[in-house]
PDB file of C-alpha atoms in Angstrom:
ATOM      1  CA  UNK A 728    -154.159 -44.089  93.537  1.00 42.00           C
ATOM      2  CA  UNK A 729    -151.147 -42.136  92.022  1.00 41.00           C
ATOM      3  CA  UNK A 730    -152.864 -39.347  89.111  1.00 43.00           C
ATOM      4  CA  UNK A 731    -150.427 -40.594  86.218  1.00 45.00           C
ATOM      5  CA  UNK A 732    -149.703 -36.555  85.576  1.00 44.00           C
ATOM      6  CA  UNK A 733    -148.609 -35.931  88.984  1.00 35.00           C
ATOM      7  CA  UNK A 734    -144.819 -35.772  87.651  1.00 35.00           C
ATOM      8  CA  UNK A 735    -141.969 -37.460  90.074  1.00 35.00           C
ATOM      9  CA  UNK A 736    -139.940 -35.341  92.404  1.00 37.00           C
ATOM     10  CA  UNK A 737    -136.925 -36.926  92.692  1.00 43.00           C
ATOM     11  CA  UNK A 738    -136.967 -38.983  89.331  1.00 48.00           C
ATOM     12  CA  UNK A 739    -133.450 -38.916  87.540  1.00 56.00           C
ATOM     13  CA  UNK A 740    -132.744 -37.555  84.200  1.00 53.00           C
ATOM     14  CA  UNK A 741    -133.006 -40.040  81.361  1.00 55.00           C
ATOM     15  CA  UNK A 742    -129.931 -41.160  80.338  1.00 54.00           C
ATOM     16  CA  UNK A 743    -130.646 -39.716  76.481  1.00 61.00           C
ATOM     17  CA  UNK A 744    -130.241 -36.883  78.531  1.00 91.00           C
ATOM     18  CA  UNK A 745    -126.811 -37.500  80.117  1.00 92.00           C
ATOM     19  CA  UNK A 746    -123.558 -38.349  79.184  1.00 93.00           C
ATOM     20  CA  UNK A 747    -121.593 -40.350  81.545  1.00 94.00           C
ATOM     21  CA  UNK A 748    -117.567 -39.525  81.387  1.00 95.00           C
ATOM     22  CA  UNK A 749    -115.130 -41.502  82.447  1.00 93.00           C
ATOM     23  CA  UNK A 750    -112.078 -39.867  84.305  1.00 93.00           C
ATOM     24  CA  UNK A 751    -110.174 -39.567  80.667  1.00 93.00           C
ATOM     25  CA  UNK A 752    -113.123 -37.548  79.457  1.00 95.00           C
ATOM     26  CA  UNK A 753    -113.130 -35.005  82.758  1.00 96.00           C
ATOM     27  CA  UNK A 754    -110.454 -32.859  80.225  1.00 95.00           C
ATOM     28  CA  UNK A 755    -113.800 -32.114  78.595  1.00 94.00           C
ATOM     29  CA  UNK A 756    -115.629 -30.570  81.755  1.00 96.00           C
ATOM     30  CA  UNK A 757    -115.788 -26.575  82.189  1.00 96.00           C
ATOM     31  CA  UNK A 758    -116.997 -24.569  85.479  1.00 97.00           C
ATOM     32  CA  UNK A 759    -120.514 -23.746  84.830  1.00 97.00           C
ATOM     33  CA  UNK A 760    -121.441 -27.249  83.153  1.00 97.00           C
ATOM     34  CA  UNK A 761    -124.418 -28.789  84.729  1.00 97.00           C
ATOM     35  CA  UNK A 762    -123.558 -32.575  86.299  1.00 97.00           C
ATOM     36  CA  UNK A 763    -125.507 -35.614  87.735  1.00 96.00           C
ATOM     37  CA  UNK A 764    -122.736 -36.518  90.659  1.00 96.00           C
ATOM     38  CA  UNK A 765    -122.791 -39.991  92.209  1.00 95.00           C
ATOM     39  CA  UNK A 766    -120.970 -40.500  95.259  1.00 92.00           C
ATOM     40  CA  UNK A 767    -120.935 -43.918  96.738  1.00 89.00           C
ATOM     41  CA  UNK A 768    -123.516 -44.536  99.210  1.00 90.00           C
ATOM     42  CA  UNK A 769    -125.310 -41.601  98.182  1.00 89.00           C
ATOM     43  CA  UNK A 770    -128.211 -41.002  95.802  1.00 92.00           C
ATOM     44  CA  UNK A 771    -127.482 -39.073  92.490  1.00 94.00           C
ATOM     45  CA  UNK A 772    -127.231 -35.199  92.896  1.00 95.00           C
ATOM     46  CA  UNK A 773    -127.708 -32.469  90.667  1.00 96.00           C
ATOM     47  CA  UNK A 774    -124.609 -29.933  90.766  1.00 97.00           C
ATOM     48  CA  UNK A 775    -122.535 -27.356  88.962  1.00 97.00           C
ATOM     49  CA  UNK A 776    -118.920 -27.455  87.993  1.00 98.00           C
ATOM     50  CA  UNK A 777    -117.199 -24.517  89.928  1.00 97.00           C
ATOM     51  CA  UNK A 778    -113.226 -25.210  89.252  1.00 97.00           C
ATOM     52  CA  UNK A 779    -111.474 -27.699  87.611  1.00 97.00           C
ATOM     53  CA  UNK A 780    -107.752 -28.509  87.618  1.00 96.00           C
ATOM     54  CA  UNK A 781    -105.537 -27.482  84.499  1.00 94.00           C
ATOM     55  CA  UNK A 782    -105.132 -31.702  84.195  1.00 93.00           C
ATOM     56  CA  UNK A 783    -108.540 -32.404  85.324  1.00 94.00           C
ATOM     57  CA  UNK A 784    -107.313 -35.041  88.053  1.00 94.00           C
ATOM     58  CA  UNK A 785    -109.696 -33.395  90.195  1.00 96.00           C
ATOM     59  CA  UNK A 786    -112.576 -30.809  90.309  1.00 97.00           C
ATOM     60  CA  UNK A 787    -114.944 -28.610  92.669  1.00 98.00           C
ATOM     61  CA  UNK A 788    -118.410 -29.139  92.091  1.00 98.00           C
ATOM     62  CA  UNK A 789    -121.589 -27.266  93.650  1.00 97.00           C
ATOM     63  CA  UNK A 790    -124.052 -29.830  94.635  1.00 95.00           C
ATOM     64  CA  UNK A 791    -127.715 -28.023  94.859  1.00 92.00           C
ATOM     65  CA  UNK A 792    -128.348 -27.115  98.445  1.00 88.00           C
ATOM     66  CA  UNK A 793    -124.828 -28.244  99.604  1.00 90.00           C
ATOM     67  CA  UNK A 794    -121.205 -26.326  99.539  1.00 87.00           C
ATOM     68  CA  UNK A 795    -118.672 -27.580  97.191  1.00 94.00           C
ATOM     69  CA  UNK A 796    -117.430 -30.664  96.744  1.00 95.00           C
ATOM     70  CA  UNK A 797    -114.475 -32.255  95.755  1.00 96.00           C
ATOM     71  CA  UNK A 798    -114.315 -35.102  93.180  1.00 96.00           C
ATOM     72  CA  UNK A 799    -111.086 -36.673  92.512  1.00 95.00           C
ATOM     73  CA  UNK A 800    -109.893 -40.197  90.691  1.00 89.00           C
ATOM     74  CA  UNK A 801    -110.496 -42.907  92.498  1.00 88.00           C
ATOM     75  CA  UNK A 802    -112.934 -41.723  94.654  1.00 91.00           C
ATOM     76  CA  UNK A 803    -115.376 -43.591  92.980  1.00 90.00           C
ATOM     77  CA  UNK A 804    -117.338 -41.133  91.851  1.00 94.00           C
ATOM     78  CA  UNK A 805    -119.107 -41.123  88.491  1.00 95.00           C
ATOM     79  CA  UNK A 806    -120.082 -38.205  86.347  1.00 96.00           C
ATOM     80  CA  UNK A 807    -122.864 -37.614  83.881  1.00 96.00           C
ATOM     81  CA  UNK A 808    -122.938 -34.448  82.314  1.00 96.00           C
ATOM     82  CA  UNK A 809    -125.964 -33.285  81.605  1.00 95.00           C
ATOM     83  CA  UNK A 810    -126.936 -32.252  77.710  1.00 91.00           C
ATOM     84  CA  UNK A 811    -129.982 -30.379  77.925  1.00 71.00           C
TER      85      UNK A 811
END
Protein backbone atom coordinates (compact mmCIF):
# COMPACT_ATOMS: atom_id res chain seq x y z
CA UNK A 1 0.00 0.00 0.00
CA UNK A 2 1.21 3.50 -1.20
CA UNK A 3 1.98 5.82 2.43
CA UNK A 4 -0.31 8.84 1.20
CA UNK A 5 2.91 11.25 2.25
CA UNK A 6 5.26 9.51 0.09
CA UNK A 7 5.09 12.61 -2.45
CA UNK A 8 5.13 11.69 -6.45
CA UNK A 9 8.32 11.83 -8.42
CA UNK A 10 7.39 12.64 -11.61
CA UNK A 11 3.93 14.37 -10.84
CA UNK A 12 3.42 17.63 -13.00
CA UNK A 13 2.98 21.04 -11.70
CA UNK A 14 -0.60 22.09 -11.12
CA UNK A 15 -1.78 24.10 -13.64
CA UNK A 16 -2.55 27.16 -10.89
CA UNK A 17 0.96 26.91 -11.14
CA UNK A 18 1.55 27.33 -14.90
CA UNK A 19 0.67 29.47 -17.51
CA UNK A 20 0.32 27.99 -20.85
CA UNK A 21 1.33 30.59 -23.87
CA UNK A 22 0.40 30.36 -27.04
CA UNK A 23 3.03 31.23 -29.83
CA UNK A 24 1.64 35.10 -29.76
CA UNK A 25 2.49 35.19 -26.09
CA UNK A 26 6.33 33.66 -26.62
CA UNK A 27 7.16 37.83 -27.04
CA UNK A 28 6.66 37.53 -23.29
CA UNK A 29 9.40 34.75 -22.58
CA UNK A 30 13.04 35.86 -21.27
CA UNK A 31 16.30 33.49 -20.97
CA UNK A 32 16.34 32.39 -17.47
CA UNK A 33 12.40 31.83 -17.18
CA UNK A 34 11.58 28.45 -15.89
CA UNK A 35 9.20 26.30 -18.57
CA UNK A 36 7.12 23.02 -18.60
CA UNK A 37 8.08 21.97 -22.47
CA UNK A 38 5.86 19.46 -24.28
CA UNK A 39 7.13 17.95 -27.28
CA UNK A 40 4.94 15.56 -29.11
CA UNK A 41 5.40 12.08 -28.22
CA UNK A 42 7.23 13.00 -25.27
CA UNK A 43 6.28 13.45 -21.63
CA UNK A 44 6.34 17.07 -20.16
CA UNK A 45 9.90 18.36 -19.22
CA UNK A 46 11.08 20.82 -16.93
CA UNK A 47 13.61 23.38 -18.70
CA UNK A 48 15.12 26.83 -18.78
CA UNK A 49 14.89 29.47 -21.43
CA UNK A 50 18.56 30.05 -22.69
CA UNK A 51 18.00 32.44 -25.96
CA UNK A 52 15.21 33.68 -27.58
CA UNK A 53 14.87 35.37 -30.97
CA UNK A 54 14.40 39.30 -31.14
CA UNK A 55 10.66 38.15 -32.80
CA UNK A 56 10.29 35.19 -30.67
CA UNK A 57 9.51 32.80 -33.76
CA UNK A 58 11.78 30.53 -32.12
CA UNK A 59 13.78 29.87 -28.87
CA UNK A 60 16.63 27.66 -27.15
CA UNK A 61 15.55 26.02 -24.18
CA UNK A 62 17.64 23.84 -21.54
CA UNK A 63 15.69 20.80 -20.78
CA UNK A 64 17.01 19.35 -17.19
CA UNK A 65 19.53 16.65 -17.88
CA UNK A 66 19.48 17.25 -21.71
CA UNK A 67 21.44 19.98 -24.06
CA UNK A 68 19.43 22.64 -25.60
CA UNK A 69 16.67 22.47 -27.51
CA UNK A 70 15.09 24.21 -30.10
CA UNK A 71 11.36 25.15 -30.11
CA UNK A 72 9.99 26.80 -33.07
CA UNK A 73 6.16 27.47 -34.50
CA UNK A 74 4.68 24.76 -35.69
CA UNK A 75 6.54 22.28 -34.17
CA UNK A 76 3.86 21.51 -32.05
CA UNK A 77 5.22 22.23 -29.08
CA UNK A 78 3.38 23.81 -26.16
CA UNK A 79 4.72 26.01 -23.43
CA UNK A 80 3.72 26.59 -19.85
CA UNK A 81 5.65 28.92 -18.03
CA UNK A 82 6.00 28.27 -14.80
CA UNK A 83 4.84 31.06 -11.97
CA UNK A 84 6.27 29.97 -8.87
Amino acid sequence: MKDAATPQVNATLPVSQTRLLDYHNWIYLNPGDRVVVKRHGCEPEHGTIDDIAEDASYFWVRIEGQSRTLISQGDGTTIHKILT
